PDB file of C-alpha atoms and ligand atoms in Angstrom:
ATOM      1  CA  MET A   1     -11.084  -0.679 -19.627  1.00  0.00           C
ATOM      2  CA  GLU A   2      -9.948  -4.067 -20.250  1.00  0.00           C
ATOM      3  CA  ASN A   3      -6.858  -3.769 -17.934  1.00  0.00           C
ATOM      4  CA  LEU A   4      -9.218  -2.970 -14.897  1.00  0.00           C
ATOM      5  CA  ASN A   5     -10.967  -5.700 -13.222  1.00  0.00           C
ATOM      6  CA  LEU A   6     -13.569  -4.169 -10.951  1.00  0.00           C
ATOM      7  CA  ILE A   7     -15.021  -6.200  -7.952  1.00  0.00           C
ATOM      8  CA  ARG A   8     -17.760  -4.506  -6.132  1.00  0.00           C
ATOM      9  CA  THR A   9     -18.317  -5.266  -2.467  1.00  0.00           C
ATOM     10  CA  LYS A  10     -20.884  -4.109   0.143  1.00  0.00           C
ATOM     11  CA  ASN A  11     -18.569  -3.191   2.968  1.00  0.00           C
ATOM     12  CA  PRO A  12     -14.874  -3.336   4.091  1.00  0.00           C
ATOM     13  CA  HIS A  13     -15.722  -6.697   5.706  1.00  0.00           C
ATOM     14  CA  THR A  14     -16.755  -8.311   2.473  1.00  0.00           C
ATOM     15  CA  ALA A  15     -13.850  -6.633   0.833  1.00  0.00           C
ATOM     16  CA  ALA A  16     -11.467  -8.249   3.295  1.00  0.00           C
ATOM     17  CA  ASN A  17     -12.940 -11.686   2.434  1.00  0.00           C
ATOM     18  CA  VAL A  18     -12.513 -10.905  -1.254  1.00  0.00           C
ATOM     19  CA  VAL A  19      -9.108  -9.693  -0.865  1.00  0.00           C
ATOM     20  CA  THR A  20      -8.094 -12.808   1.337  1.00  0.00           C
ATOM     21  CA  ASP A  21      -9.584 -15.259  -1.227  1.00  0.00           C
ATOM     22  CA  ILE A  22      -7.502 -13.662  -4.014  1.00  0.00           C
ATOM     23  CA  ILE A  23      -4.255 -13.813  -1.990  1.00  0.00           C
ATOM     24  CA  LYS A  24      -4.744 -17.259  -0.754  1.00  0.00           C
ATOM     25  CA  GLU A  25      -5.421 -18.573  -4.093  1.00  0.00           C
ATOM     26  CA  LYS A  26      -2.457 -16.998  -5.572  1.00  0.00           C
ATOM     27  CA  ILE A  27      -0.288 -18.291  -2.583  1.00  0.00           C
ATOM     28  CA  ASP A  28      -1.726 -21.886  -2.818  1.00  0.00           C
ATOM     29  CA  ASN A  29      -1.067 -21.822  -6.703  1.00  0.00           C
ATOM     30  CA  GLY A  30       2.532 -20.815  -6.328  1.00  0.00           C
ATOM     31  CA  PHE A  31       1.847 -17.236  -8.000  1.00  0.00           C
ATOM     32  CA  LEU A  32       2.684 -15.208  -4.879  1.00  0.00           C
ATOM     33  CA  ASN A  33       5.969 -15.229  -3.494  1.00  0.00           C
ATOM     34  CA  VAL A  34       6.628 -11.531  -2.904  1.00  0.00           C
ATOM     35  CA  ILE A  35       3.921  -9.216  -1.674  1.00  0.00           C
ATOM     36  CA  GLY A  36       3.816  -5.314  -1.658  1.00  0.00           C
ATOM     37  CA  LEU A  37       1.832  -4.195   1.475  1.00  0.00           C
ATOM     38  CA  ALA A  38       0.169  -0.921   2.418  1.00  0.00           C
ATOM     39  CA  THR A  39      -0.909   0.823   5.584  1.00  0.00           C
ATOM     40  CA  GLY A  40      -3.902   2.982   6.553  1.00  0.00           C
ATOM     41  CA  GLN A  41      -7.444   2.258   7.737  1.00  0.00           C
ATOM     42  CA  THR A  42      -8.475   0.466   4.616  1.00  0.00           C
ATOM     43  CA  MET A  43      -6.051  -2.302   5.520  1.00  0.00           C
ATOM     44  CA  ILE A  44      -7.014  -3.027   9.059  1.00  0.00           C
ATOM     45  CA  PRO A  45      -9.966  -5.310   8.173  1.00  0.00           C
ATOM     46  CA  ILE A  46      -7.874  -7.099   5.593  1.00  0.00           C
ATOM     47  CA  TYR A  47      -5.051  -7.797   7.907  1.00  0.00           C
ATOM     48  CA  ASN A  48      -7.558  -8.787  10.737  1.00  0.00           C
ATOM     49  CA  GLU A  49      -9.137 -11.305   8.386  1.00  0.00           C
ATOM     50  CA  TRP A  50      -5.595 -12.692   7.357  1.00  0.00           C
ATOM     51  CA  ILE A  51      -4.931 -13.034  11.148  1.00  0.00           C
ATOM     52  CA  LYS A  52      -8.161 -14.912  11.664  1.00  0.00           C
ATOM     53  CA  ASN A  53      -7.524 -17.370   8.566  1.00  0.00           C
ATOM     54  CA  GLU A  54      -5.442 -20.234   9.881  1.00  0.00           C
ATOM     55  CA  ASP A  55      -5.071 -21.788   6.425  1.00  0.00           C
ATOM     56  CA  LEU A  56      -3.298 -18.780   5.169  1.00  0.00           C
ATOM     57  CA  SER A  57       0.423 -18.895   5.571  1.00  0.00           C
ATOM     58  CA  PHE A  58       3.013 -16.133   4.755  1.00  0.00           C
ATOM     59  CA  GLU A  59       5.878 -18.160   6.076  1.00  0.00           C
ATOM     60  CA  ASN A  60       7.381 -18.584   2.585  1.00  0.00           C
ATOM     61  CA  ILE A  61       6.300 -15.051   1.639  1.00  0.00           C
ATOM     62  CA  VAL A  62       8.679 -12.025   1.408  1.00  0.00           C
ATOM     63  CA  SER A  63       6.909  -8.337   1.933  1.00  0.00           C
ATOM     64  CA  PHE A  64       7.706  -4.973   0.984  1.00  0.00           C
ATOM     65  CA  ASN A  65       5.914  -2.094   2.487  1.00  0.00           C
ATOM     66  CA  LEU A  66       5.080   0.948   0.183  1.00  0.00           C
ATOM     67  CA  ASP A  67       6.408   3.646   2.313  1.00  0.00           C
ATOM     68  CA  GLU A  68       7.595   5.133   5.635  1.00  0.00           C
ATOM     69  CA  TYR A  69       7.568   8.468   7.172  1.00  0.00           C
ATOM     70  CA  VAL A  70      10.971  10.090   7.507  1.00  0.00           C
ATOM     71  CA  GLY A  71      12.362  11.109  10.864  1.00  0.00           C
ATOM     72  CA  ILE A  72       9.663   9.258  12.881  1.00  0.00           C
ATOM     73  CA  SER A  73      11.259   6.264  14.859  1.00  0.00           C
ATOM     74  CA  THR A  74      10.068   2.926  14.368  1.00  0.00           C
ATOM     75  CA  LYS A  75       9.246   2.755  18.162  1.00  0.00           C
ATOM     76  CA  SER A  76       6.761   5.569  17.701  1.00  0.00           C
ATOM     77  CA  SER A  77       3.008   4.483  17.149  1.00  0.00           C
ATOM     78  CA  ASN A  78       2.941   7.068  14.206  1.00  0.00           C
ATOM     79  CA  SER A  79       5.619   5.105  12.298  1.00  0.00           C
ATOM     80  CA  TYR A  80       4.308   2.698   9.552  1.00  0.00           C
ATOM     81  CA  THR A  81       6.711  -0.010  10.838  1.00  0.00           C
ATOM     82  CA  TYR A  82       4.925   0.204  14.160  1.00  0.00           C
ATOM     83  CA  PHE A  83       1.620  -0.276  12.405  1.00  0.00           C
ATOM     84  CA  MET A  84       2.561  -3.132  10.467  1.00  0.00           C
ATOM     85  CA  ASN A  85       3.877  -4.803  13.606  1.00  0.00           C
ATOM     86  CA  GLU A  86       0.792  -4.149  15.549  1.00  0.00           C
ATOM     87  CA  TYR A  87      -1.643  -5.053  12.856  1.00  0.00           C
ATOM     88  CA  LEU A  88      -0.030  -7.854  10.933  1.00  0.00           C
ATOM     89  CA  PHE A  89       3.478  -8.978  11.792  1.00  0.00           C
ATOM     90  CA  LYS A  90       3.008  -9.705  15.485  1.00  0.00           C
ATOM     91  CA  ARG A  91       0.556 -12.333  14.634  1.00  0.00           C
ATOM     92  CA  LYS A  92       1.371 -13.593  11.129  1.00  0.00           C
ATOM     93  CA  LYS A  93       4.773 -14.840  10.436  1.00  0.00           C
ATOM     94  CA  PHE A  94       6.375 -13.874   7.129  1.00  0.00           C
ATOM     95  CA  LYS A  95       9.770 -15.230   5.475  1.00  0.00           C
ATOM     96  CA  GLU A  96      11.100 -11.792   5.607  1.00  0.00           C
ATOM     97  CA  SER A  97       9.606  -8.268   5.782  1.00  0.00           C
ATOM     98  CA  PHE A  98      11.052  -4.975   4.493  1.00  0.00           C
ATOM     99  CA  ILE A  99      10.057  -1.469   5.315  1.00  0.00           C
ATOM    100  CA  PRO A 100      12.073   1.498   4.180  1.00  0.00           C
ATOM    101  CA  ASP A 101      14.120   3.059   7.090  1.00  0.00           C
ATOM    102  CA  GLY A 102      12.914   6.462   7.539  1.00  0.00           C
ATOM    103  CA  MET A 103      15.449   7.051  10.274  1.00  0.00           C
ATOM    104  CA  ALA A 104      18.403   6.227   7.892  1.00  0.00           C
ATOM    105  CA  GLU A 105      21.366   8.646   8.090  1.00  0.00           C
ATOM    106  CA  ASN A 106      21.395   9.013   4.379  1.00  0.00           C
ATOM    107  CA  VAL A 107      17.564   8.424   3.248  1.00  0.00           C
ATOM    108  CA  ASN A 108      18.523   8.742  -0.468  1.00  0.00           C
ATOM    109  CA  VAL A 109      21.080   5.773  -0.312  1.00  0.00           C
ATOM    110  CA  GLU A 110      18.237   3.992   1.667  1.00  0.00           C
ATOM    111  CA  CYS A 111      15.789   4.538  -1.241  1.00  0.00           C
ATOM    112  CA  GLU A 112      18.491   3.230  -3.871  1.00  0.00           C
ATOM    113  CA  GLN A 113      19.036   0.281  -1.625  1.00  0.00           C
ATOM    114  CA  TYR A 114      15.329  -0.405  -1.240  1.00  0.00           C
ATOM    115  CA  GLU A 115      14.780  -0.249  -4.996  1.00  0.00           C
ATOM    116  CA  SER A 116      17.619  -2.723  -5.440  1.00  0.00           C
ATOM    117  CA  LEU A 117      16.171  -5.013  -3.031  1.00  0.00           C
ATOM    118  CA  ILE A 118      12.873  -4.970  -4.685  1.00  0.00           C
ATOM    119  CA  ASP A 119      14.605  -5.765  -8.100  1.00  0.00           C
ATOM    120  CA  LYS A 120      16.224  -8.715  -6.310  1.00  0.00           C
ATOM    121  CA  TYR A 121      12.762 -10.122  -5.050  1.00  0.00           C
ATOM    122  CA  PRO A 122      10.425  -8.817  -7.996  1.00  0.00           C
ATOM    123  CA  ILE A 123       6.920  -8.162  -6.500  1.00  0.00           C
ATOM    124  CA  ASP A 124       4.260 -10.526  -7.629  1.00  0.00           C
ATOM    125  CA  LEU A 125       1.340  -8.431  -6.303  1.00  0.00           C
ATOM    126  CA  ILE A 126       1.085  -5.180  -4.568  1.00  0.00           C
ATOM    127  CA  ILE A 127      -1.974  -4.216  -2.321  1.00  0.00           C
ATOM    128  CA  LEU A 128      -2.812  -0.503  -2.622  1.00  0.00           C
ATOM    129  CA  GLY A 129      -5.064   2.011  -0.797  1.00  0.00           C
ATOM    130  CA  VAL A 130      -5.526   5.452  -2.124  1.00  0.00           C
ATOM    131  CA  GLY A 131      -5.414   8.882  -0.698  1.00  0.00           C
ATOM    132  CA  GLU A 132      -8.423  11.159  -0.960  1.00  0.00           C
ATOM    133  CA  ASN A 133      -6.248  13.336  -3.452  1.00  0.00           C
ATOM    134  CA  GLY A 134      -5.571  10.378  -5.391  1.00  0.00           C
ATOM    135  CA  HIS A 135      -2.164   9.598  -4.134  1.00  0.00           C
ATOM    136  CA  ILE A 136      -0.886   5.993  -4.011  1.00  0.00           C
ATOM    137  CA  ALA A 137       1.729   5.009  -1.777  1.00  0.00           C
ATOM    138  CA  PHE A 138       3.038   8.732  -1.083  1.00  0.00           C
ATOM    139  CA  ASN A 139       3.178   9.657  -4.820  1.00  0.00           C
ATOM    140  CA  GLU A 140       1.395  12.949  -4.439  1.00  0.00           C
ATOM    141  CA  PRO A 141      -0.313  14.785  -7.260  1.00  0.00           C
ATOM    142  CA  GLY A 142       2.231  15.990  -9.872  1.00  0.00           C
ATOM    143  CA  SER A 143       4.526  13.030  -9.278  1.00  0.00           C
ATOM    144  CA  PRO A 144       6.138  11.641 -12.398  1.00  0.00           C
ATOM    145  CA  SER A 145       5.012   8.248 -13.630  1.00  0.00           C
ATOM    146  CA  ASN A 146       8.293   6.782 -13.901  1.00  0.00           C
ATOM    147  CA  SER A 147       9.841   7.556 -10.577  1.00  0.00           C
ATOM    148  CA  LEU A 148      11.391   4.968  -8.317  1.00  0.00           C
ATOM    149  CA  THR A 149      11.694   4.618  -4.583  1.00  0.00           C
ATOM    150  CA  HIS A 150      12.412   8.100  -3.469  1.00  0.00           C
ATOM    151  CA  VAL A 151      11.917  10.739  -0.716  1.00  0.00           C
ATOM    152  CA  ALA A 152       8.544  12.517  -1.370  1.00  0.00           C
ATOM    153  CA  LYS A 153       7.194  15.800  -0.007  1.00  0.00           C
ATOM    154  CA  LEU A 154       3.816  15.217   1.382  1.00  0.00           C
ATOM    155  CA  SER A 155       1.131  17.510   0.213  1.00  0.00           C
ATOM    156  CA  ASP A 156      -0.914  19.834   2.500  1.00  0.00           C
ATOM    157  CA  SER A 157      -3.962  17.961   2.088  1.00  0.00           C
ATOM    158  CA  THR A 158      -2.173  14.679   2.948  1.00  0.00           C
ATOM    159  CA  LYS A 159      -0.741  16.363   6.051  1.00  0.00           C
ATOM    160  CA  ILE A 160      -4.085  17.304   7.248  1.00  0.00           C
ATOM    161  CA  VAL A 161      -5.813  13.934   6.547  1.00  0.00           C
ATOM    162  CA  ASN A 162      -3.061  11.689   7.676  1.00  0.00           C
ATOM    163  CA  GLY A 163      -1.970  14.154  10.583  1.00  0.00           C
ATOM    164  CA  LYS A 164      -5.218  13.249  12.407  1.00  0.00           C
ATOM    165  CA  TYR A 165      -3.855   9.973  13.203  1.00  0.00           C
ATOM    166  CA  PHE A 166      -0.706  11.428  14.728  1.00  0.00           C
ATOM    167  CA  ASN A 167      -0.523  11.177  18.645  1.00  0.00           C
ATOM    168  CA  ASN A 168       2.178  11.674  21.357  1.00  0.00           C
ATOM    169  CA  ARG A 169       2.496  15.359  20.394  1.00  0.00           C
ATOM    170  CA  GLU A 170       4.536  14.315  17.482  1.00  0.00           C
ATOM    171  CA  THR A 171       3.612  16.279  14.059  1.00  0.00           C
ATOM    172  CA  ILE A 172       3.337  14.619  10.886  1.00  0.00           C
ATOM    173  CA  PRO A 173       6.753  14.945   8.940  1.00  0.00           C
ATOM    174  CA  GLU A 174       7.051  16.854   5.619  1.00  0.00           C
ATOM    175  CA  THR A 175       8.576  13.904   3.928  1.00  0.00           C
ATOM    176  CA  ALA A 176       8.247  10.184   3.443  1.00  0.00           C
ATOM    177  CA  ILE A 177      10.256   7.466   1.726  1.00  0.00           C
ATOM    178  CA  THR A 178       8.024   5.797  -0.817  1.00  0.00           C
ATOM    179  CA  MET A 179       8.074   3.329  -3.659  1.00  0.00           C
ATOM    180  CA  GLY A 180       7.667   5.312  -6.859  1.00  0.00           C
ATOM    181  CA  ILE A 181       4.917   5.050  -9.321  1.00  0.00           C
ATOM    182  CA  GLY A 182       7.474   3.189 -11.637  1.00  0.00           C
ATOM    183  CA  THR A 183       8.296   0.833  -8.739  1.00  0.00           C
ATOM    184  CA  ILE A 184       4.700   0.015  -8.140  1.00  0.00           C
ATOM    185  CA  LEU A 185       3.978  -0.571 -11.920  1.00  0.00           C
ATOM    186  CA  LYS A 186       6.831  -2.956 -11.967  1.00  0.00           C
ATOM    187  CA  ALA A 187       4.687  -5.545  -9.888  1.00  0.00           C
ATOM    188  CA  LYS A 188       3.034  -8.299 -11.632  1.00  0.00           C
ATOM    189  CA  SER A 189      -0.337  -7.323 -10.391  1.00  0.00           C
ATOM    190  CA  ILE A 190      -2.105  -4.708  -8.397  1.00  0.00           C
ATOM    191  CA  LEU A 191      -4.847  -4.879  -5.929  1.00  0.00           C
ATOM    192  CA  LEU A 192      -6.434  -1.612  -5.162  1.00  0.00           C
ATOM    193  CA  VAL A 193      -8.875  -1.130  -2.195  1.00  0.00           C
ATOM    194  CA  ALA A 194     -11.018   1.846  -1.701  1.00  0.00           C
ATOM    195  CA  PHE A 195     -14.106   2.466   0.427  1.00  0.00           C
ATOM    196  CA  GLY A 196     -16.381   5.326   1.184  1.00  0.00           C
ATOM    197  CA  GLU A 197     -17.316   8.561  -0.186  1.00  0.00           C
ATOM    198  CA  LYS A 198     -13.841  10.206   0.542  1.00  0.00           C
ATOM    199  CA  LYS A 199     -12.500   8.075  -2.189  1.00  0.00           C
ATOM    200  CA  ARG A 200     -15.053   8.496  -4.789  1.00  0.00           C
ATOM    201  CA  ALA A 201     -13.392  11.314  -6.670  1.00  0.00           C
ATOM    202  CA  ALA A 202     -10.141   9.251  -7.004  1.00  0.00           C
ATOM    203  CA  ILE A 203     -11.814   6.038  -8.074  1.00  0.00           C
ATOM    204  CA  ASN A 204     -14.025   8.097 -10.530  1.00  0.00           C
ATOM    205  CA  LYS A 205     -10.891   9.635 -11.759  1.00  0.00           C
ATOM    206  CA  LEU A 206      -9.373   6.018 -12.556  1.00  0.00           C
ATOM    207  CA  LEU A 207     -12.545   4.910 -14.047  1.00  0.00           C
ATOM    208  CA  GLU A 208     -12.544   7.787 -16.529  1.00  0.00           C
ATOM    209  CA  GLY A 209      -9.736   6.097 -18.180  1.00  0.00           C
ATOM    210  CA  LYS A 210      -7.463   9.197 -18.835  1.00  0.00           C
ATOM    211  CA  LEU A 211      -3.930   9.671 -17.545  1.00  0.00           C
ATOM    212  CA  ASP A 212      -3.919  12.811 -15.366  1.00  0.00           C
ATOM    213  CA  SER A 213      -0.736  13.529 -13.513  1.00  0.00           C
ATOM    214  CA  ASN A 214      -2.828  15.474 -10.810  1.00  0.00           C
ATOM    215  CA  TRP A 215      -4.410  12.201  -9.887  1.00  0.00           C
ATOM    216  CA  PRO A 216      -1.456   9.770  -9.525  1.00  0.00           C
ATOM    217  CA  ILE A 217      -4.005   6.732  -9.144  1.00  0.00           C
ATOM    218  CA  THR A 218      -4.668   7.184 -12.925  1.00  0.00           C
ATOM    219  CA  TYR A 219      -1.186   5.851 -13.611  1.00  0.00           C
ATOM    220  CA  LEU A 220      -2.438   2.415 -12.775  1.00  0.00           C
ATOM    221  CA  LEU A 221      -4.151   2.705 -16.240  1.00  0.00           C
ATOM    222  CA  GLU A 222      -0.578   1.868 -17.449  1.00  0.00           C
ATOM    223  CA  HIS A 223      -0.594  -1.574 -15.883  1.00  0.00           C
ATOM    224  CA  ASP A 224      -2.073  -4.470 -17.487  1.00  0.00           C
ATOM    225  CA  GLU A 225      -3.288  -6.350 -14.378  1.00  0.00           C
ATOM    226  CA  VAL A 226      -5.229  -4.265 -11.899  1.00  0.00           C
ATOM    227  CA  THR A 227      -8.143  -5.316  -9.680  1.00  0.00           C
ATOM    228  CA  ILE A 228     -10.297  -2.762  -7.761  1.00  0.00           C
ATOM    229  CA  VAL A 229     -12.039  -3.874  -4.811  1.00  0.00           C
ATOM    230  CA  THR A 230     -14.561  -1.104  -3.821  1.00  0.00           C
ATOM    231  CA  ASP A 231     -18.038  -0.098  -2.692  1.00  0.00           C
ATOM    232  CA  ILE A 232     -17.894   3.181  -4.525  1.00  0.00           C
ATOM    233  CA  VAL A 233     -19.389   2.272  -7.984  1.00  0.00           C
TER     234      VAL A 233
HETATM  235  C1  LIG B 307      -1.421   6.817   3.231  1.00  0.00           C
HETATM  236  C2  LIG B 307      -0.529   5.825   2.815  1.00  0.00           C
HETATM  237  C3  LIG B 307      -1.285   5.355   1.591  1.00  0.00           C
HETATM  238  C4  LIG B 307      -2.634   4.841   1.872  1.00  0.00           C
HETATM  239  C5  LIG B 307      -3.455   6.110   2.161  1.00  0.00           C
HETATM  240  C6  LIG B 307      -5.042   5.801   2.407  1.00  0.00           C
HETATM  241  O1  LIG B 307      -1.292   8.089   2.834  1.00  0.00           O
HETATM  242  N1  LIG B 307       0.743   6.443   2.377  1.00  0.00           N
HETATM  243  O2  LIG B 307      -0.500   4.060   1.147  1.00  0.00           O
HETATM  244  O3  LIG B 307      -3.266   4.249   0.717  1.00  0.00           O
HETATM  245  O4  LIG B 307      -2.946   6.579   3.438  1.00  0.00           O
HETATM  246  O5  LIG B 307      -5.170   5.519   3.840  1.00  0.00           O
HETATM  247  P1  LIG B 307      -6.537   5.186   4.441  1.00  0.00           P
HETATM  248  O6  LIG B 307      -6.757   3.717   4.194  1.00  0.00           O
HETATM  249  O7  LIG B 307      -6.348   5.203   5.906  1.00  0.00           O
HETATM  250  O8  LIG B 307      -7.548   6.011   3.835  1.00  0.00           O
END
């Protein structure tokens, strides 16, 4: 598949270096002004690497996060806002950072506004992880390929997998605000990072090269600039 550029790495640490080099080169050459950011365990070594790298500056970069749980306060350690502050923003300065407001009074209006903001600052590169069931951001199996930022219902399997990280007696919500597949595909380029056996099925589906709405990750086949950094294949 000529649109998929596959980079094999040994482990999450080497992947973090590869991702950092790609990002740094794009920033240095002026090709990266707006970045889409993900949360999750996959991202932690990458963000650590960014923090360590003193030559890497995001001071002129605008960021948009992919998603946020609905109804979880930004002060809660279960929110993605908290995650981003903890693992990146506290220690690396960005020009401006946007994360959907999962506590908005009207979440549908929040989704529309978030999408408009993305249209105002078109994303040059989005970093994506993938769920075990092939979800990207919170676009679960069965999601349409043209959706924009919306409120998505989490699948039972995602609630189990992600629910393990919930603490403080808070339970994982039923819904989240997420960029849609259509939003993600609007980005100029996509960098997908996936590690470990649990992600094998999703990566294999993508590499099979056939669109399958039960595996949202396969919608990346519709984009012409996708790089996969993985230890799986
Ligand atoms: C969540 C996020 C996704 C992320 C996925 C994988 O569901 N909404 O954006 O890709 O988790 O997370 P992990 O890296 O922890 O496997």
